[in-house]
Amino acid sequence: MKLPWGMVGGGEGSQIGPLHRIATGMDGTFALVAGALDADPVAARRFARELGIAADRAYGDWREMLRGEVRRPGRVELVTVATPNRTHFEIVKAFLEAGIHVLCEKPLTLVPEEARALEAIRAGSGLVGAVNFGYSGYPMIREARAMIASGELGRIRVVVCEFAHGHHADKADAENPRVRWRYDPAEVGVSAVCSDAGSHALHLACFATGQQIEAVSADFVSCIDSRDLEDDALVAFRMSDGAVGRLWSSAVAVGRQHGLALQVFGERGGLAWCQERPEQLRWTPLNHRTRIIERGEPALSREARRGSRIAIGHPEGLPGAFANIYSDIREAIVARKRGQETPVDCLFPSFADGAHLVAAIHAAAESARDGGAWKHLP
Ligand code: NAD
């Protein structure tokens, strides 16, 4: 049975809203029954009605939604927050305090203290708190994680990750309001591209290896002079089990379309994956030829198989990855209703992961300001 679900943000024309709605539809995990979908109350109500939400649950803003839902029988069990970054903290906090599970878009908050505060509230309440590092829902990323966890690569030596695209490279477009806010510290905090794009790559590095980031040394550059924040970033990092990490993140890499990629090099072999060919994982055992592992193969790990729906060779794409995050969240909510722990199979990125990434980005920004000096995460 679908669980009742609400969205804040993700209105008409938004970048990420449609993907959430497609993803919940793919596996029938959640039914969209309430929403405060737009910053403009009139547009919010109209678009909610167009999506089939009942008039009395098509809210004009999130506070009205909270008041309307909190005492209602059959109220929303999960709220997705897909608003601009600076609004996440107060919206997420309010829904958590009302006892409602939350999936928040990344970054969880603008500053580490707020991210830690949200995780403390979540932990105290026992609610599900997830952050949409949605690429970790790809089956072949989960396969990489399973291979590394089983020791197939041996000790992990080096992790190289990238999220470098070219979509903010045009100087003439820098003042376009749809681009400008992404480089405005009031909107996004201490980092632009490293937080917006690079955090996804760092999350994959942590998710796949099972290691955390312990220290960073960064070089941030604004290639377009009018920008206060970086549009290109290089971050060296050290991980908790000894892996050495490298991240390149850019918004001025003309010719690159998406540009998210992960490579993991261990003592016994190397793995490579990129988002533009998400169905394949390249595996090179030491002293052997490269093999291509395909989503849908029968011999995949349980983690990868449970995240696949359609036959090998038929691309599932990003909505399928998001759908896996939603399936995991749904299972975790159902387990709580039964008085059980979150099943080990539920691999959705948690608030603790979200807080870790906010801390890593802050440390990187601090390092960049300090000429690349190494900064340790708290
Ligand atoms: P966007 O500007 O395209 O859309 C934002 C939507 O939120 C709009 O519909 C806007 O009207 C609405 N909104 C703004 N303030 C609101 C408020 N107070 N209450 C209700 N609705 C409000 O932005 P976007 O690119 O969709 O980004 C939204 C969030 O999603 C950001 O945090 C961004 O970092 C994140 N994002 C994540 C991914 C991913 O891969 N996980 C990709 C893109 C964006």
PDB file of N, CA and C and ligand atoms in Angstrom, residues 8-17 36-40 62 82-85 87-88 91 105-107 132-135 178 181-182 196 200 322, ligand 1:
ATOM      1  N   VAL A   8       7.205  19.771  -0.105  1.00  0.00           N
ATOM      2  CA  VAL A   8       7.367  21.224   0.029  1.00  0.00           C
ATOM      3  C   VAL A   8       8.385  21.614  -1.036  1.00  0.00           C
ATOM      4  N   GLY A   9       8.009  22.535  -1.920  1.00  0.00           N
ATOM      5  CA  GLY A   9       8.869  22.874  -3.055  1.00  0.00           C
ATOM      6  C   GLY A   9       8.660  21.867  -4.180  1.00  0.00           C
ATOM      7  N   GLY A  10       9.522  21.975  -5.181  1.00  0.00           N
ATOM      8  CA  GLY A  10       9.377  21.063  -6.331  1.00  0.00           C
ATOM      9  C   GLY A  10       8.202  21.436  -7.211  1.00  0.00           C
ATOM     10  N   GLY A  11       7.903  22.745  -7.262  1.00  0.00           N
ATOM     11  CA  GLY A  11       6.745  23.220  -8.024  1.00  0.00           C
ATOM     12  C   GLY A  11       6.937  23.138  -9.533  1.00  0.00           C
ATOM     13  N   GLU A  12       5.957  23.687 -10.234  1.00  0.00           N
ATOM     14  CA  GLU A  12       5.965  23.631 -11.703  1.00  0.00           C
ATOM     15  C   GLU A  12       7.224  24.308 -12.242  1.00  0.00           C
ATOM     16  N   GLY A  13       7.931  23.636 -13.129  1.00  0.00           N
ATOM     17  CA  GLY A  13       9.137  24.202 -13.731  1.00  0.00           C
ATOM     18  C   GLY A  13      10.383  24.018 -12.890  1.00  0.00           C
ATOM     19  N   SER A  14      10.254  23.465 -11.693  1.00  0.00           N
ATOM     20  CA  SER A  14      11.455  23.259 -10.867  1.00  0.00           C
ATOM     21  C   SER A  14      12.296  22.138 -11.478  1.00  0.00           C
ATOM     22  N   GLN A  15      13.575  22.150 -11.126  1.00  0.00           N
ATOM     23  CA  GLN A  15      14.479  21.152 -11.702  1.00  0.00           C
ATOM     24  C   GLN A  15      14.216  19.761 -11.128  1.00  0.00           C
ATOM     25  N   ILE A  16      14.056  19.694  -9.808  1.00  0.00           N
ATOM     26  CA  ILE A  16      14.119  18.372  -9.184  1.00  0.00           C
ATOM     27  C   ILE A  16      12.747  17.799  -8.819  1.00  0.00           C
ATOM     28  N   GLY A  17      11.731  18.677  -8.715  1.00  0.00           N
ATOM     29  CA  GLY A  17      10.409  18.197  -8.292  1.00  0.00           C
ATOM     30  C   GLY A  17       9.876  17.030  -9.119  1.00  0.00           C
ATOM     31  N   ALA A  36       2.899  21.900  -0.504  1.00  0.00           N
ATOM     32  CA  ALA A  36       3.089  23.351  -0.572  1.00  0.00           C
ATOM     33  C   ALA A  36       4.229  23.496  -1.577  1.00  0.00           C
ATOM     34  N   LEU A  37       3.862  23.517  -2.841  1.00  0.00           N
ATOM     35  CA  LEU A  37       4.828  23.199  -3.884  1.00  0.00           C
ATOM     36  C   LEU A  37       5.613  24.382  -4.430  1.00  0.00           C
ATOM     37  N   ASP A  38       5.148  25.590  -4.126  1.00  0.00           N
ATOM     38  CA  ASP A  38       5.774  26.746  -4.786  1.00  0.00           C
ATOM     39  C   ASP A  38       5.914  27.888  -3.789  1.00  0.00           C
ATOM     40  N   ALA A  39       6.884  28.757  -4.044  1.00  0.00           N
ATOM     41  CA  ALA A  39       7.074  29.933  -3.190  1.00  0.00           C
ATOM     42  C   ALA A  39       5.883  30.884  -3.320  1.00  0.00           C
ATOM     43  N   ASP A  40       5.217  30.850  -4.439  1.00  0.00           N
ATOM     44  CA  ASP A  40       4.042  31.700  -4.664  1.00  0.00           C
ATOM     45  C   ASP A  40       2.788  30.892  -4.282  1.00  0.00           C
ATOM     46  N   TRP A  62       4.232  26.194   3.452  1.00  0.00           N
ATOM     47  CA  TRP A  62       4.530  25.003   4.249  1.00  0.00           C
ATOM     48  C   TRP A  62       4.024  25.088   5.689  1.00  0.00           C
ATOM     49  N   ALA A  82      12.044  20.029  -1.116  1.00  0.00           N
ATOM     50  CA  ALA A  82      12.785  20.266  -2.372  1.00  0.00           C
ATOM     51  C   ALA A  82      12.745  21.756  -2.700  1.00  0.00           C
ATOM     52  N   THR A  83      13.046  22.540  -1.696  1.00  0.00           N
ATOM     53  CA  THR A  83      13.086  24.004  -1.821  1.00  0.00           C
ATOM     54  C   THR A  83      14.552  24.442  -1.931  1.00  0.00           C
ATOM     55  N   PRO A  84      14.798  25.733  -2.203  1.00  0.00           N
ATOM     56  CA  PRO A  84      16.192  26.205  -2.223  1.00  0.00           C
ATOM     57  C   PRO A  84      16.903  25.978  -0.872  1.00  0.00           C
ATOM     58  N   ASN A  85      18.199  25.817  -0.968  1.00  0.00           N
ATOM     59  CA  ASN A  85      19.017  25.355   0.168  1.00  0.00           C
ATOM     60  C   ASN A  85      18.801  26.119   1.475  1.00  0.00           C
ATOM     61  N   THR A  87      16.408  27.422   2.821  1.00  0.00           N
ATOM     62  CA  THR A  87      15.139  27.200   3.530  1.00  0.00           C
ATOM     63  C   THR A  87      15.074  25.826   4.207  1.00  0.00           C
ATOM     64  N   HIS A  88      16.021  24.943   3.907  1.00  0.00           N
ATOM     65  CA  HIS A  88      15.888  23.553   4.363  1.00  0.00           C
ATOM     66  C   HIS A  88      15.768  23.442   5.886  1.00  0.00           C
ATOM     67  N   ILE A  91      12.338  24.354   7.605  1.00  0.00           N
ATOM     68  CA  ILE A  91      11.222  23.501   7.151  1.00  0.00           C
ATOM     69  C   ILE A  91      11.401  22.081   7.704  1.00  0.00           C
ATOM     70  N   GLU A 105      16.244  17.505   0.275  1.00  0.00           N
ATOM     71  CA  GLU A 105      17.219  17.634  -0.803  1.00  0.00           C
ATOM     72  C   GLU A 105      18.576  18.045  -0.218  1.00  0.00           C
ATOM     73  N   LYS A 106      19.629  17.787  -0.962  1.00  0.00           N
ATOM     74  CA  LYS A 106      20.955  18.193  -0.531  1.00  0.00           C
ATOM     75  C   LYS A 106      21.183  19.642  -0.925  1.00  0.00           C
ATOM     76  N   PRO A 107      22.025  20.390  -0.238  1.00  0.00           N
ATOM     77  CA  PRO A 107      22.648  20.032   1.043  1.00  0.00           C
ATOM     78  C   PRO A 107      21.610  20.122   2.158  1.00  0.00           C
ATOM     79  N   ASN A 132      18.721  13.512  -0.051  1.00  0.00           N
ATOM     80  CA  ASN A 132      18.640  12.943  -1.400  1.00  0.00           C
ATOM     81  C   ASN A 132      19.956  13.020  -2.191  1.00  0.00           C
ATOM     82  N   PHE A 133      20.943  12.273  -1.703  1.00  0.00           N
ATOM     83  CA  PHE A 133      22.103  11.996  -2.557  1.00  0.00           C
ATOM     84  C   PHE A 133      21.667  10.821  -3.445  1.00  0.00           C
ATOM     85  N   GLY A 134      20.855  11.178  -4.429  1.00  0.00           N
ATOM     86  CA  GLY A 134      20.095  10.172  -5.163  1.00  0.00           C
ATOM     87  C   GLY A 134      20.933   9.246  -6.026  1.00  0.00           C
ATOM     88  N   TYR A 135      22.137   9.672  -6.394  1.00  0.00           N
ATOM     89  CA  TYR A 135      22.961   8.807  -7.262  1.00  0.00           C
ATOM     90  C   TYR A 135      23.365   7.518  -6.543  1.00  0.00           C
ATOM     91  N   ARG A 178      18.472  32.582 -12.716  1.00  0.00           N
ATOM     92  CA  ARG A 178      18.446  31.122 -12.502  1.00  0.00           C
ATOM     93  C   ARG A 178      19.841  30.572 -12.219  1.00  0.00           C
ATOM     94  N   TRP A 181      21.875  32.874  -8.288  1.00  0.00           N
ATOM     95  CA  TRP A 181      21.676  32.509  -6.884  1.00  0.00           C
ATOM     96  C   TRP A 181      22.619  31.389  -6.438  1.00  0.00           C
ATOM     97  N   ARG A 182      23.038  30.573  -7.396  1.00  0.00           N
ATOM     98  CA  ARG A 182      23.889  29.427  -7.054  1.00  0.00           C
ATOM     99  C   ARG A 182      25.287  29.850  -6.606  1.00  0.00           C
ATOM    100  N   ASP A 196      27.243  22.129  -4.374  1.00  0.00           N
ATOM    101  CA  ASP A 196      26.115  21.734  -5.226  1.00  0.00           C
ATOM    102  C   ASP A 196      26.396  20.424  -5.965  1.00  0.00           C
ATOM    103  N   HIS A 200      27.886  15.538  -4.122  1.00  0.00           N
ATOM    104  CA  HIS A 200      27.379  14.255  -4.632  1.00  0.00           C
ATOM    105  C   HIS A 200      28.541  13.276  -4.838  1.00  0.00           C
ATOM    106  N   PHE A 322      16.452   7.260  -7.830  1.00  0.00           N
ATOM    107  CA  PHE A 322      15.664   7.967  -6.802  1.00  0.00           C
ATOM    108  C   PHE A 322      14.600   7.020  -6.222  1.00  0.00           C
TER     109      PHE A 322
HETATM  110  P1  NAD B   1      14.363  25.302  -8.513  1.00  0.00           P
HETATM  111  O1  NAD B   1      14.639  26.741  -8.291  1.00  0.00           O
HETATM  112  O2  NAD B   1      14.294  24.745  -9.892  1.00  0.00           O
HETATM  113  O3  NAD B   1      12.956  24.937  -7.783  1.00  0.00           O
HETATM  114  C1  NAD B   1      12.680  25.283  -6.443  1.00  0.00           C
HETATM  115  C2  NAD B   1      11.199  25.091  -6.187  1.00  0.00           C
HETATM  116  O4  NAD B   1      10.933  25.354  -4.802  1.00  0.00           O
HETATM  117  C3  NAD B   1      10.332  26.061  -6.990  1.00  0.00           C
HETATM  118  O5  NAD B   1       9.141  25.386  -7.392  1.00  0.00           O
HETATM  119  C4  NAD B   1       9.994  27.156  -5.967  1.00  0.00           C
HETATM  120  O6  NAD B   1       8.785  27.856  -6.242  1.00  0.00           O
HETATM  121  C5  NAD B   1       9.870  26.317  -4.711  1.00  0.00           C
HETATM  122  N1  NAD B   1      10.027  27.067  -3.468  1.00  0.00           N
HETATM  123  C6  NAD B   1      10.953  28.016  -3.176  1.00  0.00           C
HETATM  124  N2  NAD B   1      10.798  28.451  -1.917  1.00  0.00           N
HETATM  125  C7  NAD B   1       9.742  27.764  -1.409  1.00  0.00           C
HETATM  126  C8  NAD B   1       9.079  27.760  -0.151  1.00  0.00           C
HETATM  127  N3  NAD B   1       9.494  28.546   0.845  1.00  0.00           N
HETATM  128  N4  NAD B   1       8.029  26.918   0.021  1.00  0.00           N
HETATM  129  C9  NAD B   1       7.598  26.113  -0.976  1.00  0.00           C
HETATM  130  N5  NAD B   1       8.195  26.073  -2.190  1.00  0.00           N
HETATM  131  C10 NAD B   1       9.243  26.882  -2.394  1.00  0.00           C
HETATM  132  O7  NAD B   1      15.411  24.520  -7.638  1.00  0.00           O
HETATM  133  P2  NAD B   1      15.905  23.010  -7.839  1.00  0.00           P
HETATM  134  O8  NAD B   1      17.070  23.027  -8.767  1.00  0.00           O
HETATM  135  O9  NAD B   1      14.750  22.116  -8.063  1.00  0.00           O
HETATM  136  O10 NAD B   1      16.555  22.768  -6.386  1.00  0.00           O
HETATM  137  C11 NAD B   1      15.773  22.558  -5.236  1.00  0.00           C
HETATM  138  C12 NAD B   1      16.625  21.774  -4.229  1.00  0.00           C
HETATM  139  O11 NAD B   1      16.941  20.524  -4.806  1.00  0.00           O
HETATM  140  C13 NAD B   1      17.958  22.442  -3.886  1.00  0.00           C
HETATM  141  O12 NAD B   1      18.239  22.214  -2.526  1.00  0.00           O
HETATM  142  C14 NAD B   1      18.964  21.723  -4.763  1.00  0.00           C
HETATM  143  O13 NAD B   1      20.267  21.683  -4.193  1.00  0.00           O
HETATM  144  C15 NAD B   1      18.359  20.339  -4.821  1.00  0.00           C
HETATM  145  N6  NAD B   1      18.709  19.586  -6.030  1.00  0.00           N
HETATM  146  C16 NAD B   1      19.112  18.302  -5.876  1.00  0.00           C
HETATM  147  C17 NAD B   1      19.451  17.512  -6.951  1.00  0.00           C
HETATM  148  C18 NAD B   1      19.851  16.073  -6.752  1.00  0.00           C
HETATM  149  O14 NAD B   1      20.396  15.458  -7.651  1.00  0.00           O
HETATM  150  N7  NAD B   1      19.605  15.498  -5.600  1.00  0.00           N
HETATM  151  C19 NAD B   1      19.408  18.075  -8.249  1.00  0.00           C
HETATM  152  C20 NAD B   1      18.955  19.389  -8.388  1.00  0.00           C
HETATM  153  C21 NAD B   1      18.611  20.142  -7.271  1.00  0.00           C
END
